[in-house]
Amino acid sequence: MSAASMRRAARESVSGLPREFWWLWTSTLVNRLGSFVATFLALYLTLERGYSASYAGLVAALHGLGGVVSSIGAGVMTDRLGRRPTLLIAQTSTAASVAVLGFMQHPVAIAGVAFVVGMASNASRPAVQAMMADIVAPEDRVRAFALNYWAINLGFAFSSLAAGLIAEHSYLIGFLGEAAMTLACAILVFRKIPESRPTPAPGTAGTAEAEVGMGTVLRDRRFMGVVGLSFLISLLFMQSSVSLPVAMGADGFSSGDFGMAIAVNGVLIVALQIPVTRFIEHRDPQRLLVISALLAGYGFGLTAFAGSIAVYMLTVCVWTLAEIINSPTQMGLVARLSPTHGRGRYQGVYTLSWSAAALVAPLAGGAVIDHYGADVLWAGCAAIGTIAAAGYWLLMRNLPTEGSAGPAAATTPATARDLPPEGSAGPAAATTPATARDLPPEGSTGPAAATTSAAAPEGEPTAAA
């Protein structure tokens, strides 16, 4: 590919997205550049503070449990208070709790504050994902989610290197640095990002359009099926940081060997996320999710045959490709299935699938390795990937195709979600302000659907908020 072609492809990848998205993207990048606690908490507790590995595991589990607890509450806040207030509360709380964690001495205090950090950092995810669905036209959402995911991994790659150097001198500087970067995200949100929560149309108070509660989400069988499948896929990806290093260590490989193998994941995501998304963004999500589930399952399954660093790196390539395909496609599907006025609750329940997997995966992976061996775990991963692929195929058989006409999908109850297609024709969807983004039908397209300025970025403070 020539330099001109590469420049044109890059320009097309980022063009047409609204200004508010780019500010959100920027906040994601800044947030992930400051990531420290999630990466170095275990090393801080064992090396710096001298606690046992069991205690470090307990604190990590409490951190994950905090994320599980906050997923639902943050989703409700996103719908009731708004996306912007929820983001501000989550990010300021994260900044304060991370700073406090750096000064804690007593083991009970450390565990308690770590739980609070997990709650606060995870609380921003439903708000960011709902805001993205609000401000980006339906036909551009897969691309937008992919760009945001790319920023997460780019920021994490740089922060891991920087945090490693910082930790050699002072872990406290790392805690305070993450607090400062997270506070900077909150200031960016406050100054640059407007509220995007859609308001019910006049006369709809008390109707299905306005009344979207947790019961609505839990009764939405197709959506809850997606959440369940997301949990299975998350269990697979979590093995990369939980079981893979343990298995490699048992086979005689060093921590440096593991670092080399896992680095392939970040490098491939940064290098391939945007071009792969350009290839898949308008393709059948059912087929993409089936393929990604099989790649994830058998990518980890192939680890049973790894006997050298090169083969380990090859297996990482396989499941990383699954990650690149699955993440934006699944997030786009979640936004597509979520009613406009319930996006926060829907995103909160979806976030719960990842938080729950982060809690279950270390326990399940360790138990299987201890009792049955790593080969059984990798075979189980292949089985889970196959089950998830079959689940996606069955769940999405009657998903409406993009481009078919229908009433506004976003304002109907969740049980009627299948009636309107995401790409139904209509007036320009993305030329209105963010606060009015949802007045046209959710799937409306038109000649001006993506002509909003792409002048600046915005983002998703996920687990590191």
Tab-separated table of C-alpha atoms in Angstrom:
chain	number	residue	atom	x	y	z
A	1	MET	CA	0.000	0.000	0.000
A	2	SER	CA	1.399	3.422	-0.989
A	3	ALA	CA	1.882	6.280	1.468
A	4	ALA	CA	-0.956	8.182	-0.223
A	5	SER	CA	-3.298	5.218	0.146
A	6	MET	CA	-2.387	4.864	3.800
A	7	ARG	CA	-3.052	8.563	4.422
A	8	ARG	CA	-6.388	8.320	2.645
A	9	ALA	CA	-7.379	5.238	4.655
A	10	ALA	CA	-6.422	6.948	7.915
A	11	ARG	CA	-8.390	10.055	6.940
A	12	GLU	CA	-11.468	7.994	6.115
A	13	SER	CA	-11.174	6.091	9.405
A	14	VAL	CA	-11.481	9.239	11.503
A	15	SER	CA	-13.642	11.464	9.305
A	16	GLY	CA	-17.318	12.155	9.820
A	17	LEU	CA	-17.446	11.623	13.588
A	18	PRO	CA	-18.890	14.426	15.730
A	19	ARG	CA	-16.707	16.802	17.736
A	20	GLU	CA	-18.134	15.528	21.034
A	21	PHE	CA	-16.921	12.016	20.252
A	22	TRP	CA	-13.374	13.239	19.798
A	23	TRP	CA	-13.354	14.989	23.156
A	24	LEU	CA	-14.604	11.782	24.723
A	25	TRP	CA	-11.886	9.879	22.850
A	26	THR	CA	-9.289	12.279	24.219
A	27	SER	CA	-10.488	11.740	27.779
A	28	THR	CA	-10.157	7.979	27.261
A	29	LEU	CA	-6.586	8.349	26.017
A	30	VAL	CA	-5.607	10.667	28.880
A	31	ASN	CA	-7.226	8.331	31.384
A	32	ARG	CA	-5.424	5.253	30.110
A	33	LEU	CA	-2.106	7.088	29.922
A	34	GLY	CA	-2.432	7.467	33.683
A	35	SER	CA	-3.285	3.830	34.366
A	36	PHE	CA	-1.254	2.454	37.256
A	37	VAL	CA	-3.296	0.735	39.982
A	38	ALA	CA	-4.845	-2.017	37.868
A	39	THR	CA	-1.429	-2.931	36.446
A	40	PHE	CA	0.853	-2.696	39.466
A	41	LEU	CA	-1.392	-3.229	42.483
A	42	ALA	CA	-0.295	-6.852	43.026
A	43	LEU	CA	3.398	-5.986	42.697
A	44	TYR	CA	2.948	-3.025	45.048
A	45	LEU	CA	1.365	-5.194	47.717
A	46	THR	CA	3.853	-8.081	47.482
A	47	LEU	CA	7.144	-6.324	46.681
A	48	GLU	CA	6.752	-2.894	48.230
A	49	ARG	CA	4.573	-3.728	51.219
A	50	GLY	CA	5.641	-7.335	51.802
A	51	TYR	CA	2.161	-8.885	51.885
A	52	SER	CA	1.509	-12.449	50.747
A	53	ALA	CA	0.302	-13.428	47.308
A	54	SER	CA	-2.959	-14.602	48.887
A	55	TYR	CA	-3.595	-11.170	50.355
A	56	ALA	CA	-2.754	-9.522	47.022
A	57	GLY	CA	-5.254	-11.859	45.334
A	58	LEU	CA	-7.904	-10.942	47.893
A	59	VAL	CA	-7.381	-7.223	47.296
A	60	ALA	CA	-7.539	-7.759	43.517
A	61	ALA	CA	-10.779	-9.693	43.944
A	62	LEU	CA	-12.245	-6.888	46.083
A	63	HIS	CA	-11.219	-4.387	43.409
A	64	GLY	CA	-13.098	-6.505	40.856
A	65	LEU	CA	-16.075	-6.926	43.186
A	66	GLY	CA	-16.326	-3.149	43.436
A	67	GLY	CA	-16.724	-3.041	39.662
A	68	VAL	CA	-19.479	-5.649	39.795
A	69	VAL	CA	-21.362	-3.654	42.434
A	70	SER	CA	-21.107	-0.348	40.590
A	71	SER	CA	-22.111	-1.610	37.128
A	72	ILE	CA	-25.857	-1.575	37.782
A	73	GLY	CA	-25.871	1.543	39.954
A	74	ALA	CA	-23.841	3.511	37.429
A	75	GLY	CA	-26.197	2.435	34.644
A	76	VAL	CA	-29.214	3.733	36.559
A	77	MET	CA	-27.367	6.986	37.360
A	78	THR	CA	-26.513	7.405	33.682
A	79	ASP	CA	-30.207	7.341	32.763
A	80	ARG	CA	-31.503	9.332	35.737
A	81	LEU	CA	-28.798	11.930	36.417
A	82	GLY	CA	-27.331	12.036	32.934
A	83	ARG	CA	-24.161	10.883	31.238
A	84	ARG	CA	-22.053	13.939	32.117
A	85	PRO	CA	-22.867	14.062	35.872
A	86	THR	CA	-22.225	10.327	36.181
A	87	LEU	CA	-18.854	10.692	34.453
A	88	LEU	CA	-17.870	13.604	36.692
A	89	ILE	CA	-18.877	11.749	39.872
A	90	ALA	CA	-17.070	8.576	38.774
A	91	GLN	CA	-13.860	10.299	37.726
A	92	THR	CA	-13.529	12.642	40.709
A	93	SER	CA	-14.280	9.727	43.048
A	94	THR	CA	-11.660	7.614	41.305
A	95	ALA	CA	-9.050	10.368	41.537
A	96	ALA	CA	-9.693	10.837	45.259
A	97	SER	CA	-9.785	7.124	46.139
A	98	VAL	CA	-6.643	6.267	44.131
A	99	ALA	CA	-4.728	9.045	45.895
A	100	VAL	CA	-5.963	7.818	49.291
A	101	LEU	CA	-4.995	4.224	48.437
A	102	GLY	CA	-1.373	5.281	48.020
A	103	PHE	CA	-1.246	6.415	51.659
A	104	MET	CA	-3.037	3.468	53.270
A	105	GLN	CA	-0.977	1.354	55.671
A	106	HIS	CA	-3.303	-1.074	57.455
A	107	PRO	CA	-4.218	-4.190	55.411
A	108	VAL	CA	-7.942	-3.796	56.146
A	109	ALA	CA	-7.821	-0.156	55.059
A	110	ILE	CA	-5.981	-1.078	51.856
A	111	ALA	CA	-8.572	-3.745	51.014
A	112	GLY	CA	-11.481	-1.388	51.737
A	113	VAL	CA	-10.112	1.479	49.658
A	114	ALA	CA	-9.260	-0.912	46.806
A	115	PHE	CA	-12.931	-1.947	46.779
A	116	VAL	CA	-13.932	1.742	46.531
A	117	VAL	CA	-11.423	2.302	43.716
A	118	GLY	CA	-12.948	-0.631	41.828
A	119	MET	CA	-16.440	0.811	42.269
A	120	ALA	CA	-15.489	4.331	41.217
A	121	SER	CA	-13.318	3.391	38.239
A	122	ASN	CA	-15.912	1.044	36.767
A	123	ALA	CA	-18.782	3.510	37.216
A	124	SER	CA	-17.728	5.578	34.214
A	125	ARG	CA	-18.108	2.770	31.675
A	126	PRO	CA	-21.913	2.778	31.221
A	127	ALA	CA	-21.918	6.584	30.934
A	128	VAL	CA	-19.172	6.661	28.290
A	129	GLN	CA	-20.716	3.894	26.205
A	130	ALA	CA	-24.216	5.413	26.435
A	131	MET	CA	-22.847	8.831	25.482
A	132	MET	CA	-21.091	7.340	22.470
A	133	ALA	CA	-24.335	5.728	21.329
A	134	ASP	CA	-26.097	9.093	21.800
A	135	ILE	CA	-23.729	11.230	19.772
A	136	VAL	CA	-22.555	8.906	16.980
A	137	ALA	CA	-24.800	7.972	14.057
A	138	PRO	CA	-25.763	4.244	14.028
A	139	GLU	CA	-23.823	3.494	10.855
A	140	ASP	CA	-20.626	4.882	12.423
A	141	ARG	CA	-20.858	3.254	15.863
A	142	VAL	CA	-18.700	0.205	15.188
A	143	ARG	CA	-15.966	2.503	13.896
A	144	ALA	CA	-16.365	4.839	16.887
A	145	PHE	CA	-16.202	2.012	19.424
A	146	ALA	CA	-13.153	0.612	17.625
A	147	LEU	CA	-11.366	3.976	17.740
A	148	ASN	CA	-12.140	4.272	21.440
A	149	TYR	CA	-10.865	0.736	22.069
A	150	TRP	CA	-7.729	1.603	20.115
A	151	ALA	CA	-7.172	4.624	22.370
A	152	ILE	CA	-7.572	2.418	25.452
A	153	ASN	CA	-4.861	0.042	24.279
A	154	LEU	CA	-2.562	2.771	22.982
A	155	GLY	CA	-2.764	4.592	26.304
A	156	PHE	CA	-2.295	1.384	28.255
A	157	ALA	CA	0.787	0.425	26.243
A	158	PHE	CA	2.512	3.715	27.016
A	159	SER	CA	1.322	3.835	30.625
A	160	SER	CA	2.643	0.336	31.325
A	161	LEU	CA	6.138	1.348	30.243
A	162	ALA	CA	6.018	4.642	32.129
A	163	ALA	CA	4.485	3.095	35.237
A	164	GLY	CA	7.176	0.427	35.319
A	165	LEU	CA	9.872	3.111	35.410
A	166	ILE	CA	7.957	5.117	38.022
A	167	ALA	CA	7.475	2.045	40.223
A	168	GLU	CA	11.248	1.536	40.370
A	169	HIS	CA	11.535	4.893	42.150
A	170	SER	CA	8.247	5.380	44.025
A	171	TYR	CA	4.915	3.596	43.944
A	172	LEU	CA	3.333	6.620	45.650
A	173	ILE	CA	4.192	8.786	42.651
A	174	GLY	CA	2.340	6.247	40.506
A	175	PHE	CA	-0.792	6.457	42.651
A	176	LEU	CA	-0.717	10.257	42.711
A	177	GLY	CA	0.026	10.375	38.977
A	178	GLU	CA	-3.031	8.260	38.165
A	179	ALA	CA	-5.139	10.458	40.454
A	180	ALA	CA	-3.918	13.585	38.654
A	181	MET	CA	-4.581	12.147	35.182
A	182	THR	CA	-8.073	10.992	36.184
A	183	LEU	CA	-8.819	14.427	37.616
A	184	ALA	CA	-7.645	15.916	34.311
A	185	CYS	CA	-10.229	13.696	32.569
A	186	ALA	CA	-12.955	15.054	34.850
A	187	ILE	CA	-11.925	18.633	34.043
A	188	LEU	CA	-11.965	17.811	30.322
A	189	VAL	CA	-15.463	16.344	30.606
A	190	PHE	CA	-16.653	19.370	32.605
A	191	ARG	CA	-15.277	21.926	30.134
A	192	LYS	CA	-15.692	20.270	26.744
A	193	ILE	CA	-18.372	17.561	26.754
A	194	PRO	CA	-22.069	18.518	26.835
A	195	GLU	CA	-24.818	16.329	28.237
A	196	SER	CA	-26.101	13.957	25.559
A	197	ARG	CA	-28.955	12.216	27.390
A	198	PRO	CA	-32.021	12.395	25.137
A	199	THR	CA	-35.175	13.843	26.659
A	200	PRO	CA	-38.541	12.127	26.100
A	201	ALA	CA	-40.635	13.727	23.408
A	202	PRO	CA	-43.510	15.920	24.680
A	203	GLY	CA	-46.481	13.836	25.719
A	204	THR	CA	-44.538	10.610	26.206
A	205	ALA	CA	-44.248	10.796	30.003
A	206	GLY	CA	-45.528	7.554	31.486
A	207	THR	CA	-45.319	5.730	28.163
A	208	ALA	CA	-43.071	2.831	27.177
A	209	GLU	CA	-40.667	5.345	25.605
A	210	ALA	CA	-40.016	7.047	28.939
A	211	GLU	CA	-40.386	4.051	31.268
A	212	VAL	CA	-37.307	1.883	30.933
A	213	GLY	CA	-36.432	0.233	34.233
A	214	MET	CA	-34.179	-2.618	35.250
A	215	GLY	CA	-37.118	-4.972	34.756
A	216	THR	CA	-37.222	-3.922	31.105
A	217	VAL	CA	-33.570	-4.842	30.702
A	218	LEU	CA	-33.840	-8.184	32.469
A	219	ARG	CA	-36.933	-9.181	30.450
A	220	ASP	CA	-35.207	-8.383	27.147
A	221	ARG	CA	-34.266	-11.969	26.312
A	222	ARG	CA	-32.153	-11.243	23.272
A	223	PHE	CA	-30.145	-8.588	25.081
A	224	MET	CA	-29.654	-10.758	28.161
A	225	GLY	CA	-28.486	-13.511	25.832
A	226	VAL	CA	-25.843	-11.116	24.490
A	227	VAL	CA	-24.818	-10.335	28.085
A	228	GLY	CA	-24.453	-14.040	28.857
A	229	LEU	CA	-22.360	-14.636	25.749
A	230	SER	CA	-20.265	-11.575	26.571
A	231	PHE	CA	-19.558	-13.140	29.971
A	232	LEU	CA	-18.305	-16.333	28.287
A	233	ILE	CA	-16.089	-14.399	25.881
A	234	SER	CA	-14.784	-12.268	28.759
A	235	LEU	CA	-13.834	-15.415	30.684
A	236	LEU	CA	-11.650	-16.376	27.740
A	237	PHE	CA	-9.880	-13.040	27.365
A	238	MET	CA	-9.277	-12.792	31.125
A	239	GLN	CA	-7.133	-15.937	30.933
A	240	SER	CA	-4.436	-13.853	29.255
A	241	SER	CA	-3.605	-12.086	32.507
A	242	VAL	CA	-4.653	-14.820	34.939
A	243	SER	CA	-3.880	-18.331	33.715
A	244	LEU	CA	-1.446	-17.736	30.859
A	245	PRO	CA	1.415	-16.417	33.044
A	246	VAL	CA	0.834	-19.216	35.567
A	247	ALA	CA	0.916	-21.887	32.851
A	248	MET	CA	4.021	-20.397	31.225
A	249	GLY	CA	5.767	-20.254	34.589
A	250	ALA	CA	4.933	-23.907	35.253
A	251	ASP	CA	6.500	-24.773	31.888
A	252	GLY	CA	9.747	-23.071	32.900
A	253	PHE	CA	9.332	-19.747	31.139
A	254	SER	CA	10.333	-16.514	32.889
A	255	SER	CA	8.309	-13.369	33.528
A	256	GLY	CA	10.312	-11.763	30.724
A	257	ASP	CA	9.176	-14.518	28.354
A	258	PHE	CA	5.573	-13.874	29.335
A	259	GLY	CA	6.111	-10.146	28.794
A	260	MET	CA	7.361	-10.794	25.275
A	261	ALA	CA	4.399	-13.024	24.438
A	262	ILE	CA	1.715	-10.760	25.868
A	263	ALA	CA	3.270	-7.664	24.265
A	264	VAL	CA	2.105	-9.072	20.927
A	265	ASN	CA	-1.469	-8.402	22.051
A	266	GLY	CA	-0.954	-4.669	22.521
A	267	VAL	CA	1.174	-4.265	19.404
A	268	LEU	CA	-1.386	-6.006	17.179
A	269	ILE	CA	-4.319	-4.027	18.587
A	270	VAL	CA	-2.542	-0.707	18.034
A	271	ALA	CA	-1.428	-1.758	14.536
A	272	LEU	CA	-4.541	-3.572	13.288
A	273	GLN	CA	-7.605	-2.250	15.143
A	274	ILE	CA	-8.329	0.575	12.699
A	275	PRO	CA	-7.659	-1.269	9.384
A	276	VAL	CA	-9.526	-4.401	10.534
A	277	THR	CA	-12.477	-2.269	11.649
A	278	ARG	CA	-12.578	-0.598	8.235
A	279	PHE	CA	-12.908	-4.074	6.739
A	280	ILE	CA	-15.621	-5.361	9.112
A	281	GLU	CA	-17.696	-2.317	10.073
A	282	HIS	CA	-20.475	-2.853	7.516
A	283	ARG	CA	-20.445	-6.652	7.539
A	284	ASP	CA	-22.914	-9.052	9.146
A	285	PRO	CA	-22.463	-8.820	12.969
A	286	GLN	CA	-23.747	-12.375	13.422
A	287	ARG	CA	-20.977	-13.821	11.282
A	288	LEU	CA	-18.345	-11.568	12.861
A	289	LEU	CA	-19.303	-12.543	16.415
A	290	VAL	CA	-19.378	-16.250	15.541
A	291	ILE	CA	-15.922	-16.009	13.954
A	292	SER	CA	-14.520	-14.008	16.873
A	293	ALA	CA	-15.848	-16.523	19.417
A	294	LEU	CA	-14.216	-19.406	17.558
A	295	LEU	CA	-10.932	-17.511	17.217
A	296	ALA	CA	-10.950	-16.686	20.935
A	297	GLY	CA	-11.776	-20.223	22.033
A	298	TYR	CA	-9.350	-22.015	19.762
A	299	GLY	CA	-6.690	-19.331	20.124
A	300	PHE	CA	-6.510	-20.111	23.829
A	301	GLY	CA	-7.062	-23.803	23.128
A	302	LEU	CA	-3.912	-23.886	20.982
A	303	THR	CA	-1.923	-22.846	24.055
A	304	ALA	CA	-1.999	-26.506	25.115
A	305	PHE	CA	0.389	-27.241	22.226
A	306	ALA	CA	2.755	-24.319	22.901
A	307	GLY	CA	6.289	-25.353	23.775
A	308	SER	CA	8.247	-22.282	22.729
A	309	ILE	CA	7.934	-18.501	22.890
A	310	ALA	CA	7.223	-18.400	19.153
A	311	VAL	CA	4.205	-20.714	19.489
A	312	TYR	CA	2.926	-18.792	22.507
A	313	MET	CA	3.176	-15.605	20.457
A	314	LEU	CA	1.274	-17.281	17.613
A	315	THR	CA	-1.576	-18.217	19.956
A	316	VAL	CA	-1.686	-14.618	21.219
A	317	CYS	CA	-2.028	-13.469	17.596
A	318	VAL	CA	-5.078	-15.708	17.114
A	319	TRP	CA	-7.043	-14.586	20.158
A	320	THR	CA	-5.970	-10.956	19.697
A	321	LEU	CA	-7.601	-10.990	16.263
A	322	ALA	CA	-10.739	-12.263	18.010
A	323	GLU	CA	-10.519	-9.351	20.433
A	324	ILE	CA	-10.098	-6.819	17.624
A	325	ILE	CA	-13.227	-8.150	15.875
A	326	ASN	CA	-15.375	-8.832	18.936
A	327	SER	CA	-15.019	-5.634	20.942
A	328	PRO	CA	-16.387	-2.982	18.533
A	329	THR	CA	-18.893	-5.399	16.957
A	330	GLN	CA	-20.376	-6.426	20.288
A	331	MET	CA	-20.490	-2.880	21.651
A	332	GLY	CA	-22.220	-1.757	18.471
A	333	LEU	CA	-24.744	-4.578	18.903
A	334	VAL	CA	-25.411	-3.559	22.518
A	335	ALA	CA	-26.042	0.044	21.437
A	336	ARG	CA	-28.319	-1.233	18.671
A	337	LEU	CA	-30.398	-3.310	21.083
A	338	SER	CA	-30.666	-0.590	23.745
A	339	PRO	CA	-33.712	1.722	23.793
A	340	THR	CA	-32.713	5.374	23.692
A	341	HIS	CA	-33.960	6.284	27.157
A	342	GLY	CA	-32.562	3.148	28.760
A	343	ARG	CA	-29.046	3.115	27.340
A	344	GLY	CA	-27.444	3.678	30.720
A	345	ARG	CA	-29.171	0.680	32.307
A	346	TYR	CA	-28.476	-1.513	29.288
A	347	GLN	CA	-24.818	-0.503	29.213
A	348	GLY	CA	-24.595	-1.065	32.976
A	349	VAL	CA	-25.847	-4.642	32.670
A	350	TYR	CA	-23.507	-5.234	29.725
A	351	THR	CA	-20.585	-3.869	31.761
A	352	LEU	CA	-21.573	-6.301	34.512
A	353	SER	CA	-20.665	-9.218	32.226
A	354	TRP	CA	-17.036	-8.066	32.065
A	355	SER	CA	-16.864	-7.170	35.758
A	356	ALA	CA	-18.262	-10.559	36.755
A	357	ALA	CA	-15.805	-12.320	34.451
A	358	ALA	CA	-12.924	-10.374	36.032
A	359	LEU	CA	-14.063	-11.738	39.386
A	360	VAL	CA	-14.740	-15.343	38.295
A	361	ALA	CA	-11.857	-15.928	35.844
A	362	PRO	CA	-8.986	-15.854	38.388
A	363	LEU	CA	-10.818	-18.234	40.695
A	364	ALA	CA	-11.959	-20.634	37.974
A	365	GLY	CA	-8.675	-20.614	36.024
A	366	GLY	CA	-6.560	-21.215	39.112
A	367	ALA	CA	-8.801	-23.998	40.385
A	368	VAL	CA	-8.782	-25.837	37.046
A	369	ILE	CA	-4.993	-25.599	36.738
A	370	ASP	CA	-4.452	-26.767	40.317
A	371	HIS	CA	-6.816	-29.742	40.131
A	372	TYR	CA	-6.735	-30.845	36.493
A	373	GLY	CA	-3.797	-29.144	34.791
A	374	ALA	CA	-3.382	-26.339	32.276
A	375	ASP	CA	-4.186	-28.549	29.268
A	376	VAL	CA	-7.702	-29.144	30.591
A	377	LEU	CA	-8.151	-25.388	31.018
A	378	TRP	CA	-7.127	-24.697	27.414
A	379	ALA	CA	-9.443	-27.465	26.167
A	380	GLY	CA	-12.210	-25.881	28.221
A	381	CYS	CA	-11.483	-22.536	26.551
A	382	ALA	CA	-11.967	-24.133	23.133
A	383	ALA	CA	-15.278	-25.618	24.324
A	384	ILE	CA	-16.456	-22.262	25.690
A	385	GLY	CA	-15.566	-20.558	22.417
A	386	THR	CA	-17.574	-23.145	20.491
A	387	ILE	CA	-20.574	-22.727	22.805
A	388	ALA	CA	-20.380	-18.926	22.480
A	389	ALA	CA	-20.191	-19.159	18.678
A	390	ALA	CA	-23.291	-21.373	18.599
A	391	GLY	CA	-25.011	-18.969	20.974
A	392	TYR	CA	-24.331	-15.962	18.746
A	393	TRP	CA	-25.544	-17.858	15.697
A	394	LEU	CA	-28.824	-18.850	17.388
A	395	LEU	CA	-29.410	-15.518	19.113
A	396	MET	CA	-28.971	-13.390	16.022
A	397	ARG	CA	-30.722	-15.484	13.388
A	398	ASN	CA	-33.650	-13.062	13.147
A	399	LEU	CA	-31.755	-9.843	13.808
A	400	PRO	CA	-33.143	-7.256	11.372
A	401	THR	CA	-30.807	-6.333	8.559
A	402	GLU	CA	-29.467	-2.832	8.284
A	403	GLY	CA	-31.149	-0.809	5.613
A	404	SER	CA	-34.700	-2.104	5.994
A	405	ALA	CA	-37.303	0.499	6.837
A	406	GLY	CA	-39.160	0.714	10.084
A	407	PRO	CA	-40.251	2.951	12.900
A	408	ALA	CA	-37.784	4.471	15.306
A	409	ALA	CA	-36.107	1.613	17.073
A	410	ALA	CA	-34.836	3.569	19.976
A	411	THR	CA	-38.197	4.675	21.290
A	412	THR	CA	-39.940	1.329	21.367
A	413	PRO	CA	-39.939	-1.030	24.327
A	414	ALA	CA	-37.098	-3.532	24.527
A	415	THR	CA	-39.448	-6.371	23.644
A	416	ALA	CA	-40.115	-4.747	20.285
A	417	ARG	CA	-36.455	-4.145	19.561
A	418	ASP	CA	-36.448	-6.380	16.501
A	419	LEU	CA	-39.017	-4.396	14.546
A	420	PRO	CA	-36.845	-1.533	13.305
A	421	PRO	CA	-33.568	-2.113	11.525
A	422	GLU	CA	-30.579	-0.101	12.549
A	423	GLY	CA	-30.120	1.334	9.112
A	424	SER	CA	-33.703	2.412	8.361
A	425	ALA	CA	-33.926	5.376	6.048
A	426	GLY	CA	-34.544	8.831	7.418
A	427	PRO	CA	-33.229	12.350	7.714
A	428	ALA	CA	-29.625	13.122	8.483
A	429	ALA	CA	-28.918	11.518	11.824
A	430	ALA	CA	-25.704	13.081	12.882
A	431	THR	CA	-25.975	16.738	11.860
A	432	THR	CA	-28.078	17.711	14.867
A	433	PRO	CA	-26.573	18.667	18.221
A	434	ALA	CA	-25.722	15.812	20.581
A	435	THR	CA	-28.704	16.583	22.765
A	436	ALA	CA	-31.016	16.149	19.811
A	437	ARG	CA	-29.241	13.151	18.352
A	438	ASP	CA	-32.063	10.751	19.164
A	439	LEU	CA	-35.001	12.656	17.720
A	440	PRO	CA	-34.728	10.951	14.312
A	441	PRO	CA	-35.180	7.173	14.237
A	442	GLU	CA	-32.207	5.314	15.673
A	443	GLY	CA	-31.335	3.740	12.374
A	444	SER	CA	-31.960	6.789	10.210
A	445	THR	CA	-29.405	7.472	7.543
A	446	GLY	CA	-29.057	10.204	5.005
A	447	PRO	CA	-26.595	12.181	2.956
A	448	ALA	CA	-25.501	14.255	5.935
A	449	ALA	CA	-25.455	11.434	8.471
A	450	ALA	CA	-21.839	11.856	9.396
A	451	THR	CA	-20.948	15.436	8.396
A	452	THR	CA	-20.443	16.768	11.877
A	453	SER	CA	-16.996	18.192	12.512
A	454	ALA	CA	-14.285	15.780	13.593
A	455	ALA	CA	-12.128	18.496	15.052
A	456	ALA	CA	-11.351	17.081	18.460
A	457	PRO	CA	-11.590	13.832	20.533
A	458	GLU	CA	-13.295	12.148	23.517
A	459	GLY	CA	-13.211	8.692	25.328
A	460	GLU	CA	-14.167	5.863	27.673
A	461	PRO	CA	-12.484	5.599	31.036
A	462	THR	CA	-12.987	1.931	31.491
A	463	ALA	CA	-11.462	-0.034	34.281
A	464	ALA	CA	-8.785	2.511	34.964
A	465	ALA	CA	-11.050	5.574	35.099
